[in-house]
mmCIF file of C-alpha atoms and ligand atoms in Angstrom:
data_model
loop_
_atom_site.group_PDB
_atom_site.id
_atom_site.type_symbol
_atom_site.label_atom_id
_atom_site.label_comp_id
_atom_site.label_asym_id
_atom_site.label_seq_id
_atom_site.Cartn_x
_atom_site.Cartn_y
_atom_site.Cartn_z
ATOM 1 C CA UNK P 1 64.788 114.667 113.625
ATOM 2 C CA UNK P 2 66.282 115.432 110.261
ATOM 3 C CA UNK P 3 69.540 113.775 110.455
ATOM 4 C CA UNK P 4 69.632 110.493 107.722
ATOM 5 C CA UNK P 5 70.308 108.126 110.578
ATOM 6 C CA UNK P 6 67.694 109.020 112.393
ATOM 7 C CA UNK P 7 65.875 108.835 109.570
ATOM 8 C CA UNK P 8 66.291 105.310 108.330
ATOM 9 C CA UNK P 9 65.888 104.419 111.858
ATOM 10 C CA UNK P 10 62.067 105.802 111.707
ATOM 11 C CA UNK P 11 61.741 103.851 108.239
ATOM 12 C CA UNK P 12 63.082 100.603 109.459
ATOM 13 C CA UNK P 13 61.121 100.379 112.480
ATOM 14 C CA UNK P 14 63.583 98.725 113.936
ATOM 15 C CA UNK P 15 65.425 101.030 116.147
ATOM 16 C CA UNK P 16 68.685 101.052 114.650
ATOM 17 C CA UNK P 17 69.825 98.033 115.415
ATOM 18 C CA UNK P 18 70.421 97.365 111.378
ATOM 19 C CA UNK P 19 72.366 99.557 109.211
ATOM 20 C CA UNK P 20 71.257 99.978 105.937
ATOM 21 C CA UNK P 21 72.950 99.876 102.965
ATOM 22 C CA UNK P 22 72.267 102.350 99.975
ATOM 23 C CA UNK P 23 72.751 101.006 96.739
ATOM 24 C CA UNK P 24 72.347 103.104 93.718
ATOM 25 C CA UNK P 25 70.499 100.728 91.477
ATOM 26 C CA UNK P 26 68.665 98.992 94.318
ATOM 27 C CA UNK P 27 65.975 100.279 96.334
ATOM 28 C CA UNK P 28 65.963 101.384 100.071
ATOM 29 C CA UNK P 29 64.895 98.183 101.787
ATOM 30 C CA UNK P 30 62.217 100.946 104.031
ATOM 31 C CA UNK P 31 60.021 100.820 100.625
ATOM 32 C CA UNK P 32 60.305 96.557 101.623
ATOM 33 C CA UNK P 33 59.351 97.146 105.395
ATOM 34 C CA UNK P 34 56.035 96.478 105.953
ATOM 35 C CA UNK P 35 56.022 97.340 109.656
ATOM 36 C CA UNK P 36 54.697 99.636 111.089
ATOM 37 C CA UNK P 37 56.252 103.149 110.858
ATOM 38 C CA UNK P 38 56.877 104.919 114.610
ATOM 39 C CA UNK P 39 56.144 108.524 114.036
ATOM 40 C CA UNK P 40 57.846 111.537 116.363
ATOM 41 C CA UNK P 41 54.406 111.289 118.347
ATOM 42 C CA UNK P 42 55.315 108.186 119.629
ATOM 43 C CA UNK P 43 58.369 109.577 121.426
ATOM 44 C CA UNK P 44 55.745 112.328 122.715
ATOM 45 C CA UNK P 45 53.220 113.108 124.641
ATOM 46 C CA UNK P 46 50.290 112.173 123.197
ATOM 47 C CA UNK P 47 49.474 108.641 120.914
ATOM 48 C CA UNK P 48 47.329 108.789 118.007
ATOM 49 C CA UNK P 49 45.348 106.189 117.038
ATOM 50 C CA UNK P 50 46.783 103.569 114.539
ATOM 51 C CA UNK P 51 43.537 103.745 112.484
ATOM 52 C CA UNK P 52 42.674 107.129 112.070
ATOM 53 C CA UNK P 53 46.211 107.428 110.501
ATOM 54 C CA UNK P 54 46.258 104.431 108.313
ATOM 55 C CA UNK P 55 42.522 106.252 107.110
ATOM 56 C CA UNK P 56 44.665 109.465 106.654
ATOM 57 C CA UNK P 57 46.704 107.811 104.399
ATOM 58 C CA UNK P 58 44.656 105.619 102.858
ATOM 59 C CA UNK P 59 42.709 109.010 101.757
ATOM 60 C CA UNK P 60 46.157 110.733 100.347
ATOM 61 C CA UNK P 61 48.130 108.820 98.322
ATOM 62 C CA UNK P 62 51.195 109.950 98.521
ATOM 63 C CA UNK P 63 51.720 110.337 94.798
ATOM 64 C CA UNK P 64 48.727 112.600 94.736
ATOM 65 C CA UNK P 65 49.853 115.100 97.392
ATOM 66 C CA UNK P 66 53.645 115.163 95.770
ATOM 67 C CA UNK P 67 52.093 115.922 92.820
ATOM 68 C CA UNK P 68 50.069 118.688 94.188
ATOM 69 C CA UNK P 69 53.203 119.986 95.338
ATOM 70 C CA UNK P 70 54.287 120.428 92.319
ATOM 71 C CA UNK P 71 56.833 117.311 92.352
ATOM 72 C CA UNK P 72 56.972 115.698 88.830
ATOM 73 C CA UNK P 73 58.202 112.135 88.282
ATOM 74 C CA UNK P 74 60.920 112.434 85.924
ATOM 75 C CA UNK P 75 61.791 109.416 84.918
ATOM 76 C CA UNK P 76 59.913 106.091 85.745
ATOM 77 C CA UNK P 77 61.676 102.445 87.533
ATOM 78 C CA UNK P 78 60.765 99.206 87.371
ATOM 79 C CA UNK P 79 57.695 97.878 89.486
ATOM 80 C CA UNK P 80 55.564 100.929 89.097
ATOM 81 C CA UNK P 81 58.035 102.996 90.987
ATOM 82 C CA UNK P 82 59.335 106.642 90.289
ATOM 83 C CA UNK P 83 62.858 109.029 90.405
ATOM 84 C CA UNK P 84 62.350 112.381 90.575
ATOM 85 C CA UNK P 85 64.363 115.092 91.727
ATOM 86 C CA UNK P 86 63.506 116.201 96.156
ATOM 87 C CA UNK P 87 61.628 118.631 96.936
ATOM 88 C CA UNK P 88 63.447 118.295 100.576
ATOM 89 C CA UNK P 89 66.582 119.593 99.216
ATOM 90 C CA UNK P 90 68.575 121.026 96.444
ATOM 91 C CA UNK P 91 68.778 118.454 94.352
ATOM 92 C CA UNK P 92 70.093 118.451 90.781
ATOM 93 C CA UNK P 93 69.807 115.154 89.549
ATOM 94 C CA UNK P 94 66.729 112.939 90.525
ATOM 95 C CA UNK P 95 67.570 111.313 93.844
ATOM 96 C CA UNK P 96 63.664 111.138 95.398
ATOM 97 C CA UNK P 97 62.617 108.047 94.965
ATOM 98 C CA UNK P 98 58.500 107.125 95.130
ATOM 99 C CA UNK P 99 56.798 104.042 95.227
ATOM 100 C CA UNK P 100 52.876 104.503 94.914
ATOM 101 C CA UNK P 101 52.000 100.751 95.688
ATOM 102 C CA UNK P 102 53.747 101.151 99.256
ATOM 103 C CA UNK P 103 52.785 104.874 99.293
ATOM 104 C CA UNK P 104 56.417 105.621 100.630
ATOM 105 C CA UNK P 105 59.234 107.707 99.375
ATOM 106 C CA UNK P 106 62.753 107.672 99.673
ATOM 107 C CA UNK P 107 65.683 109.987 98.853
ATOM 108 C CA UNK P 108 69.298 108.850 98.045
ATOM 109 C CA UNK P 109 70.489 112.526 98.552
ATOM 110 C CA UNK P 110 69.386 113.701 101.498
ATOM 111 C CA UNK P 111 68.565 110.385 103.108
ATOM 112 C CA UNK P 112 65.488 110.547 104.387
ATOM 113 C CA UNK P 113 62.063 108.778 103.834
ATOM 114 C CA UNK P 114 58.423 107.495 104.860
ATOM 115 C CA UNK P 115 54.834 108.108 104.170
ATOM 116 C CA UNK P 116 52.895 111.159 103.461
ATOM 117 C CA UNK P 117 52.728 111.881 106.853
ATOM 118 C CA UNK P 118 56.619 112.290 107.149
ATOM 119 C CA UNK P 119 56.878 113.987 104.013
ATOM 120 C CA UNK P 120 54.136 116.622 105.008
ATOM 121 C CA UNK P 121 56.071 116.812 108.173
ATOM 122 C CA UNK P 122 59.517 117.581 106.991
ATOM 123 C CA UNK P 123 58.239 119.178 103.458
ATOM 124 C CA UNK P 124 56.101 122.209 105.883
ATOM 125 C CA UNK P 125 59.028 121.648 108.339
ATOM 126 C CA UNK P 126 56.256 120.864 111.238
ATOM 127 C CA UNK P 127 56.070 118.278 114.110
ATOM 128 C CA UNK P 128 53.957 115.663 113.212
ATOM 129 C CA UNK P 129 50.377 116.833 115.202
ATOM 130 C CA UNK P 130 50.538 119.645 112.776
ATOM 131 C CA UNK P 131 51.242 117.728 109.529
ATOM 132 C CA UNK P 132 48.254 115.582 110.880
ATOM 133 C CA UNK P 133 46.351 118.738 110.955
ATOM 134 C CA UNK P 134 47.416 119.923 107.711
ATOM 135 C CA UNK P 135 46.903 116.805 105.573
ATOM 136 C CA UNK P 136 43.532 116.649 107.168
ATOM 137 C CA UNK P 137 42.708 120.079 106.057
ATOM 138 C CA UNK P 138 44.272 119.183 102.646
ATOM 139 C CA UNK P 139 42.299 116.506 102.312
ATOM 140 C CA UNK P 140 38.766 118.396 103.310
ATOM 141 C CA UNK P 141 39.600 121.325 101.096
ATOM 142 C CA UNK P 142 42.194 120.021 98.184
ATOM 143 C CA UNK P 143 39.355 118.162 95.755
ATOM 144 C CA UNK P 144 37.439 121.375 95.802
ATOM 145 C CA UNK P 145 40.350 123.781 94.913
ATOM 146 C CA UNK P 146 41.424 121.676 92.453
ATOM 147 C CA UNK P 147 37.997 121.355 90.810
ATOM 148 C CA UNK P 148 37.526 124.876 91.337
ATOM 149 C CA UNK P 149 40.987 125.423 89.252
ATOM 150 C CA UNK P 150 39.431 123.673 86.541
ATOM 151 C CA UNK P 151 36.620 125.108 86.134
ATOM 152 C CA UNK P 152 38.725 128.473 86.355
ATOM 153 C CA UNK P 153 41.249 127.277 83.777
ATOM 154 C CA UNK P 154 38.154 125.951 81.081
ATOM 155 C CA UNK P 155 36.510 129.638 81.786
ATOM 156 C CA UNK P 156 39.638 131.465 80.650
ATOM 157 C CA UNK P 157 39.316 131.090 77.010
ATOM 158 C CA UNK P 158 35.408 131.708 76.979
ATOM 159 C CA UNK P 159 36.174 135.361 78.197
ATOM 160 C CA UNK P 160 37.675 137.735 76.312
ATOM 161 C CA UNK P 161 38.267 140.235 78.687
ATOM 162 C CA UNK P 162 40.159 137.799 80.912
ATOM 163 C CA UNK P 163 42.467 137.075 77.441
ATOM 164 C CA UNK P 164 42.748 140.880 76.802
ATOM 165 C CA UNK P 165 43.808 141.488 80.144
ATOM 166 C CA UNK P 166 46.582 138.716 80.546
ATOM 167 C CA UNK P 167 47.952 139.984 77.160
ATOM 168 C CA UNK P 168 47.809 143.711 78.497
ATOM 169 C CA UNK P 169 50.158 142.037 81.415
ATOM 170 C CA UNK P 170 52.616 140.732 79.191
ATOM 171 C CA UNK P 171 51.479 137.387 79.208
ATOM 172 C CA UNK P 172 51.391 135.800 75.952
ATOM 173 C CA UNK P 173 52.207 132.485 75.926
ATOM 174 C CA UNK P 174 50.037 129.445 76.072
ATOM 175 C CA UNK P 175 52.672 127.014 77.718
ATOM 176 C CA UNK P 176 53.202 129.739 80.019
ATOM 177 C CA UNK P 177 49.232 129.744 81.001
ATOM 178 C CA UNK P 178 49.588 126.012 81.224
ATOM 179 C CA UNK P 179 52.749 126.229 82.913
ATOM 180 C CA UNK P 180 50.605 128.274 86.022
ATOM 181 C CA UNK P 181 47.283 126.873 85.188
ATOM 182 C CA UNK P 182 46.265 130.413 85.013
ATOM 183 C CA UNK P 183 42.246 130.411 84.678
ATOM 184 C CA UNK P 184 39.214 133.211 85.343
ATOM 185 C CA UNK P 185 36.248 133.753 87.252
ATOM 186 C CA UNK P 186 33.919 135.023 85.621
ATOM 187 C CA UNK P 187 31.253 134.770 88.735
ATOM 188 C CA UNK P 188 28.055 133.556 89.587
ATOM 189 C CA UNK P 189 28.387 129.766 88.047
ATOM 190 C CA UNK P 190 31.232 128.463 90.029
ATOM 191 C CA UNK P 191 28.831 127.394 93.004
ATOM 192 C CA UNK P 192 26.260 125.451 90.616
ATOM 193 C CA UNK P 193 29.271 123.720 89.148
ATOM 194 C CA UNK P 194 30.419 122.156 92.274
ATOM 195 C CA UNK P 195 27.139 121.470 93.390
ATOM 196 C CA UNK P 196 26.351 119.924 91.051
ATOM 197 C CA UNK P 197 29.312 117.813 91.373
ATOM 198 C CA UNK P 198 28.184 117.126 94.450
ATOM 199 C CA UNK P 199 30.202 119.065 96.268
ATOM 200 C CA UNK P 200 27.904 120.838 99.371
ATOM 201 C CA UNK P 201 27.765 124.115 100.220
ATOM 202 C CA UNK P 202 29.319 124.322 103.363
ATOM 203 C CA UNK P 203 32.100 122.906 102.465
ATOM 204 C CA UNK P 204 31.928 125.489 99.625
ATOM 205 C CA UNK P 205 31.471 128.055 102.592
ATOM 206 C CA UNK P 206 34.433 126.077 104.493
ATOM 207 C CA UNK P 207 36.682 126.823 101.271
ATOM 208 C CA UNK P 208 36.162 130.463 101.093
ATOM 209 C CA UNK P 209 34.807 129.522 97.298
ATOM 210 C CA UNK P 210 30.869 130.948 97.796
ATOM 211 C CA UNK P 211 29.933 133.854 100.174
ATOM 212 C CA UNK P 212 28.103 133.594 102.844
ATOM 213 C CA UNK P 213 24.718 134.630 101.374
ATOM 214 C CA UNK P 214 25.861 131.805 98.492
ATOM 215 C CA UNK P 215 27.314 134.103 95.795
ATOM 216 C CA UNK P 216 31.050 133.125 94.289
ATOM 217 C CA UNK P 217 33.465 134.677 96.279
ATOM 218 C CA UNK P 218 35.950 135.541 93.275
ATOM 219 C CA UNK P 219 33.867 137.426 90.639
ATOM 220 C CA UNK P 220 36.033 139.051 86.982
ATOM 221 C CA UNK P 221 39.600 137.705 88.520
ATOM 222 C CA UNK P 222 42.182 135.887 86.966
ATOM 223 C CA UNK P 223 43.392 132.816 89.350
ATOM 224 C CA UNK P 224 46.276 131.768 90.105
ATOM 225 C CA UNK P 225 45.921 128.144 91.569
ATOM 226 C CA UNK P 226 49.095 127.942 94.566
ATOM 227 C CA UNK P 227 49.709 124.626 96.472
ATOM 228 C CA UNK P 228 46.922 125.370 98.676
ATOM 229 C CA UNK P 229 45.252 127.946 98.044
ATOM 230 C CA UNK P 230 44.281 130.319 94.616
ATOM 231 C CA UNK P 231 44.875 133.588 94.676
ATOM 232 C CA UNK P 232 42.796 135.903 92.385
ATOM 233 C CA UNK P 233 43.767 139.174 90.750
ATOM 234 C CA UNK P 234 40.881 141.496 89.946
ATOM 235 C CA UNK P 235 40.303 143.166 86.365
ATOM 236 C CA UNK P 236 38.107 145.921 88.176
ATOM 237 C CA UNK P 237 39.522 148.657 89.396
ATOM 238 C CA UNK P 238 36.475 148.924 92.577
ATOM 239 C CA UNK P 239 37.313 145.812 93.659
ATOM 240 C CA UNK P 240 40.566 144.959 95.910
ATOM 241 C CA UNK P 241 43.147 144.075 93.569
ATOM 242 C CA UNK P 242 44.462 141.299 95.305
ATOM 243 C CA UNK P 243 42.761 138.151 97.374
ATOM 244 C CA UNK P 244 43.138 134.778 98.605
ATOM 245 C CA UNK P 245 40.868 132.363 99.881
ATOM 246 C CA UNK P 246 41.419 132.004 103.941
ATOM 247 C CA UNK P 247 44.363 130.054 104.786
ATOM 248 C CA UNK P 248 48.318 130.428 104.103
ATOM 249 C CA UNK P 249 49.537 131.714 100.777
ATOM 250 C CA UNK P 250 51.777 128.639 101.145
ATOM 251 C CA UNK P 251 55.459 128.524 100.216
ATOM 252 C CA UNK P 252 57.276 130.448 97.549
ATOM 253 C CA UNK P 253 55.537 129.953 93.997
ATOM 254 C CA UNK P 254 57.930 127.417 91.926
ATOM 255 C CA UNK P 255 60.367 126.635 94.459
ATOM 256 C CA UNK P 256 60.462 122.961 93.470
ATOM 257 C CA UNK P 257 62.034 124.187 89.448
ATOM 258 C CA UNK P 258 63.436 127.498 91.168
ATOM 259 C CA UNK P 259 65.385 125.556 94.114
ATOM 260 C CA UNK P 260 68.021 123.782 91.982
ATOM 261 C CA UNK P 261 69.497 126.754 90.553
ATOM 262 C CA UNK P 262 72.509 128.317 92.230
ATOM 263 C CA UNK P 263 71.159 131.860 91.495
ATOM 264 C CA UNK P 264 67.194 132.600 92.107
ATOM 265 C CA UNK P 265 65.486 135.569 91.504
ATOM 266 C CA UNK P 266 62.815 136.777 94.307
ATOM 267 C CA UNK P 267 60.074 138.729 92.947
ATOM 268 C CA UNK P 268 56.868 140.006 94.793
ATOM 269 C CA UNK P 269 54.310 139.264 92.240
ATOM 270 C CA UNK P 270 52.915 136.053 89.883
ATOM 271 C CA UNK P 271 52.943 138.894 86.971
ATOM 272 C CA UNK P 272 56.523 139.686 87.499
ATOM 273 C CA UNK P 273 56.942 135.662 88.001
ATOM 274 C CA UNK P 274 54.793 134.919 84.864
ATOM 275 C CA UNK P 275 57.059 137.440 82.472
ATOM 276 C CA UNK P 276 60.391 136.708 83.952
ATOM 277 C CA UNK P 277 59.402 132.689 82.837
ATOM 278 C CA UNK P 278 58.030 133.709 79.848
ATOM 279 C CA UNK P 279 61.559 135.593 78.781
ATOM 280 C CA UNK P 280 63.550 132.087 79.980
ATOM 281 C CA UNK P 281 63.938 132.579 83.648
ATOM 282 C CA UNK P 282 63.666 129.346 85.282
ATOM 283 C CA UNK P 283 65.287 130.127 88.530
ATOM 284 C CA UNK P 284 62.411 132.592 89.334
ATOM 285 C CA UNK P 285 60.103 132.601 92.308
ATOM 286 C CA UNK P 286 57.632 134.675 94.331
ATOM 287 C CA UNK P 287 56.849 135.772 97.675
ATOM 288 C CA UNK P 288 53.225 136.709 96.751
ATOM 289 C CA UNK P 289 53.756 140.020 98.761
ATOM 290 C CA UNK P 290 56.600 141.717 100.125
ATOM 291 C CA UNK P 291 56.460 140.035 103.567
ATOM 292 C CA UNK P 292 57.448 136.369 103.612
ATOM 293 C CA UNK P 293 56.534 133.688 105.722
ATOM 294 C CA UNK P 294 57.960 131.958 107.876
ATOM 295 C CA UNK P 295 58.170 129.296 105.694
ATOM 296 C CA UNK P 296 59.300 130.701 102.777
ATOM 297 C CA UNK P 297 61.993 132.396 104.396
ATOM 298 C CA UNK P 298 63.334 129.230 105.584
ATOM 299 C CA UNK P 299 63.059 127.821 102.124
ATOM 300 C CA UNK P 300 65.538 130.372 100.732
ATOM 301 C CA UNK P 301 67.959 129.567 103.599
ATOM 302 C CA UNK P 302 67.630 126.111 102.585
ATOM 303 C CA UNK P 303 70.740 125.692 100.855
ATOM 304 C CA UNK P 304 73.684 127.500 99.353
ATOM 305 C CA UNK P 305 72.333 130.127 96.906
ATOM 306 C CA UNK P 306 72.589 133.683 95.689
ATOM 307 C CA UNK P 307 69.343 135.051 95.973
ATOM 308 C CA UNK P 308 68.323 138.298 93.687
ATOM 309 C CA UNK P 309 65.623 140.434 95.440
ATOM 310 C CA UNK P 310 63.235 142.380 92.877
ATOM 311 C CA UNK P 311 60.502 143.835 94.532
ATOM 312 C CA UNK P 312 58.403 146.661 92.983
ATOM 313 C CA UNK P 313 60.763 150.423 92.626
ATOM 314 C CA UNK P 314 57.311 151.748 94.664
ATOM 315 C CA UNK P 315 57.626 155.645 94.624
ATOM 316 C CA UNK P 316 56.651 155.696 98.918
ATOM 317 C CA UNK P 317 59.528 153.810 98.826
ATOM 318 C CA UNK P 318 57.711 150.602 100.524
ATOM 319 C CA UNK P 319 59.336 147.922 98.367
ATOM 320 C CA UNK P 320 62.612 148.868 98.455
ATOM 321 C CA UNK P 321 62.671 149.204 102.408
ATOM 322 C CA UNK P 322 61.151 145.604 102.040
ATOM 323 C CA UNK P 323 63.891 144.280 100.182
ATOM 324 C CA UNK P 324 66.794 145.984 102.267
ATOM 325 C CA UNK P 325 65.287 144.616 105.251
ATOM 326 C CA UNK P 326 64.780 141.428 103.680
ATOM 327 C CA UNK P 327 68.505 141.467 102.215
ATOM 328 C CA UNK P 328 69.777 141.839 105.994
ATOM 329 C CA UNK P 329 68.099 138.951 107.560
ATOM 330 C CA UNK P 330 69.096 136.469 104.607
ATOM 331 C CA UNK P 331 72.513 137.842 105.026
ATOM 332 C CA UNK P 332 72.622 137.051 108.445
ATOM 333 C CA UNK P 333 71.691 133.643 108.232
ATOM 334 C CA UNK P 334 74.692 133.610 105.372
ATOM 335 C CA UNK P 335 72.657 133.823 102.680
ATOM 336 C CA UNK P 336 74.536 136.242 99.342
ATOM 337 C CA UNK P 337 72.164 138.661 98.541
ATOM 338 C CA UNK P 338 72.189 141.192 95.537
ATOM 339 C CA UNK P 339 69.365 143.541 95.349
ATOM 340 C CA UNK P 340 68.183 144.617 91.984
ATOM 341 C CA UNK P 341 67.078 148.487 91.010
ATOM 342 C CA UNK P 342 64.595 148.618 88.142
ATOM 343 C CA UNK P 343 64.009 151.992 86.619
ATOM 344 C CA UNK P 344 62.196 154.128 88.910
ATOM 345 C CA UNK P 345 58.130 153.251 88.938
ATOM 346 C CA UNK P 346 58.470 149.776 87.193
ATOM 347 C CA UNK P 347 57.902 146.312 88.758
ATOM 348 C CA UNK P 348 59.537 143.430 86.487
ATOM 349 C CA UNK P 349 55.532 142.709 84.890
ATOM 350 C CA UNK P 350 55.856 146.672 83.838
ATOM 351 C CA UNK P 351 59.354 146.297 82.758
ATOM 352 C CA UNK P 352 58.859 143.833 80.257
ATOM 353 C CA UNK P 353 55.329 144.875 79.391
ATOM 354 C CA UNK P 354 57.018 147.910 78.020
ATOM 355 C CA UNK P 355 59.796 146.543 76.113
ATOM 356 C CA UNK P 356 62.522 145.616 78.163
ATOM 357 C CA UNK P 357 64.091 141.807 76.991
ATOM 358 C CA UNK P 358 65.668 139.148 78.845
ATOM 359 C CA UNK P 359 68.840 140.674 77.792
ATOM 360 C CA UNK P 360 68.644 143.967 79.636
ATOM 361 C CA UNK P 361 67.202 142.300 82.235
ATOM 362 C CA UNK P 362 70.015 140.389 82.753
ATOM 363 C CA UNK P 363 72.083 143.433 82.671
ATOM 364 C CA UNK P 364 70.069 144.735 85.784
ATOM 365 C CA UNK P 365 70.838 141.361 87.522
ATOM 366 C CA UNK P 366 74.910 141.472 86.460
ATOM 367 C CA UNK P 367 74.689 145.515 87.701
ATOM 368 C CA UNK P 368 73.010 144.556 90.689
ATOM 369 C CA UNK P 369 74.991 145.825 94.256
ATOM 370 C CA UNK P 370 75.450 143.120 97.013
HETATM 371 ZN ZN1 ZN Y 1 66.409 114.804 99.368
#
């Protein structure tokens, strides 16, 4: 898998025995092929049934899970179709093209194309039983998270205290809060919300959202909604600062804005992510935590970059071991790595809570030691 031949040969159904031409202004003939599309299983061990996937897809459109993943059509083509730039590669000017009505995509960069299926498979970099596994979760949880978000992001300018506290943090904008759909919960009316919705309670349960004696799980945090999950940061100080709902924290936060740049700057923390966009830092992104995952490790390897690693000047030490040990394995994949020193005690939220600009900041990057 992976290699554009082998690609169009999946999309054209037809075992290779055509070769297809790539036009600029005319689209891939696979978004034409109405045959059906041989998956990696099929070269496998085990078959799935042609039904249960053409019910999988039926119940994602494609456009609707890109879009959840943060891929934004940029500019629109003629019969309903859309270029945008890939969120399989770097790309720099839109090359990924999507057509809803044939709930396929196709990308003149890279070269490679299908259904939601293949783009969940290559997108998670997973074999196809897993993408099968992880639409279908998306597909049990996604409506809920999203309607939970919502109903987060409508509560955040009812509370004051959630206001107070994201302008104590530096964060001031209100494109910015759009930007990360940044919402609160306040807790104890999320469940009758979504119940009322129609949502049920297990699934509720299911989602981590309500406890299991029925109380909301986040109570007084700002959220955070991430591709698949929301993370929540607590205003009191008894409660553990830091949660997610169960599940992955997903891939790095932004990658799809952060990924085209030739620089990108790693931080540990949405706060540090939120003020470093705030001061004009597109090429920012975030590990949520100093230990990546597999996945988001692979991400920055995915093409040639300098990455800047900012995690917090902790005074155990902790972050900055992180980041040296984190600096060695991207080096060894042949990845340039600087690693930036803040002044002793600050994280990049503290930084520019307390005065620093984009300017100096940008001094620490240019100062910072390979
Ligand atoms: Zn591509």
């Amino acid at each position: 898998m992976g290699t554009p031949a082998a690609a169009q040969r999946l999309l054209l159904g037809d075992g290779g025995s055509h070769r297809p031409t790539l036009l600029a202004n005319a689209h891939h003939r696979c978004l034409g092929s109405h045959r059906a599309l041989p998956y990696s299983a099929d070269r496998g061990k085990k078959s799935v049934n042609r039904q249960t996937l053409d019910d999988l897809k039926q119940q994602i459109p494609l456009m609707v899970y890109l879009q959840a993943h943060d891929w934004q059509p940029a500019r629109p083509l003629s019969r309903g179709r859309w270029m945008g730039l890939c969120p399989l590669h770097g790309d720099h000017k839109p090359s990924f093209l999507v057509d809803p009505n044939k709930d396929l995509f196709f990308c003149y960069g890279c070269g490679r194309g299908g259904d939601v299926i293949r783009f969940a498979e290559l997108y998670h970099q997973v074999k196809f039983s897993q993408a099968l596994t992880l639409l279908r979760q998306w597909r049990g949880a996604a409506p809920l998270l999203q309607e939970a978000a919502r109903f987060y992001g409508m509560q955040l300018h009812r509370h004051n205290e959630a206001i107070a506290y994201l302008y104590q943090r530096g964060i001031r904008s209100l494109e910015l809060i759009e930007h990360m759909r940044i919402g609160y919960a306040p807790g104890g009316c999320l469940r009758g919300w979504l119940t009322q919705l129609g949502h049920s309670w297990p699934a509720l349960r299911q989602a981590g959202l309500v406890t299991g004696v029925g109380y909301d799980a986040y109570v007084r945090r700002i959220v955070f909604p991430l591709e698949d999950n929301l993370y929540g940061r607590s205003l009191s100080t008894s409660a553990p600062p830091h949660r997610f709902l169960p599940g992955s924290k997903g891939g790095l936060y932004g990658w799809t804005q952060a990924r085209s740049h030739p620089e990108v700057i790693l931080v540990e923390g949405l706060f540090d992510y939120a003020v470093l966009w705030q001061a004009g830092f597109q090429n920012v992104t975030c590990s949520l935590g100093t230990h990546l995952n597999a996945r988001q490790f692979r991400q920055l390897c995915d093409g040639p970059r300098t990455v800047y690693v900012i995690f917090d000047a902790d005074p155990n030490g902790s972050g900055q071991q992180a980041a040296q040990c984190l600096s060695q394995r991207l080096r060894e994949r042949g990845i340039p790595v600087r690693t930036v020193s803040l002044p002793d005690g600050h994280d990049p939220n503290s930084f520019f809570v307390q005065g620093g600009d984009a300017r100096q900041f940008q001094s620490l990057l240019e100062a910072a030691h390979p």
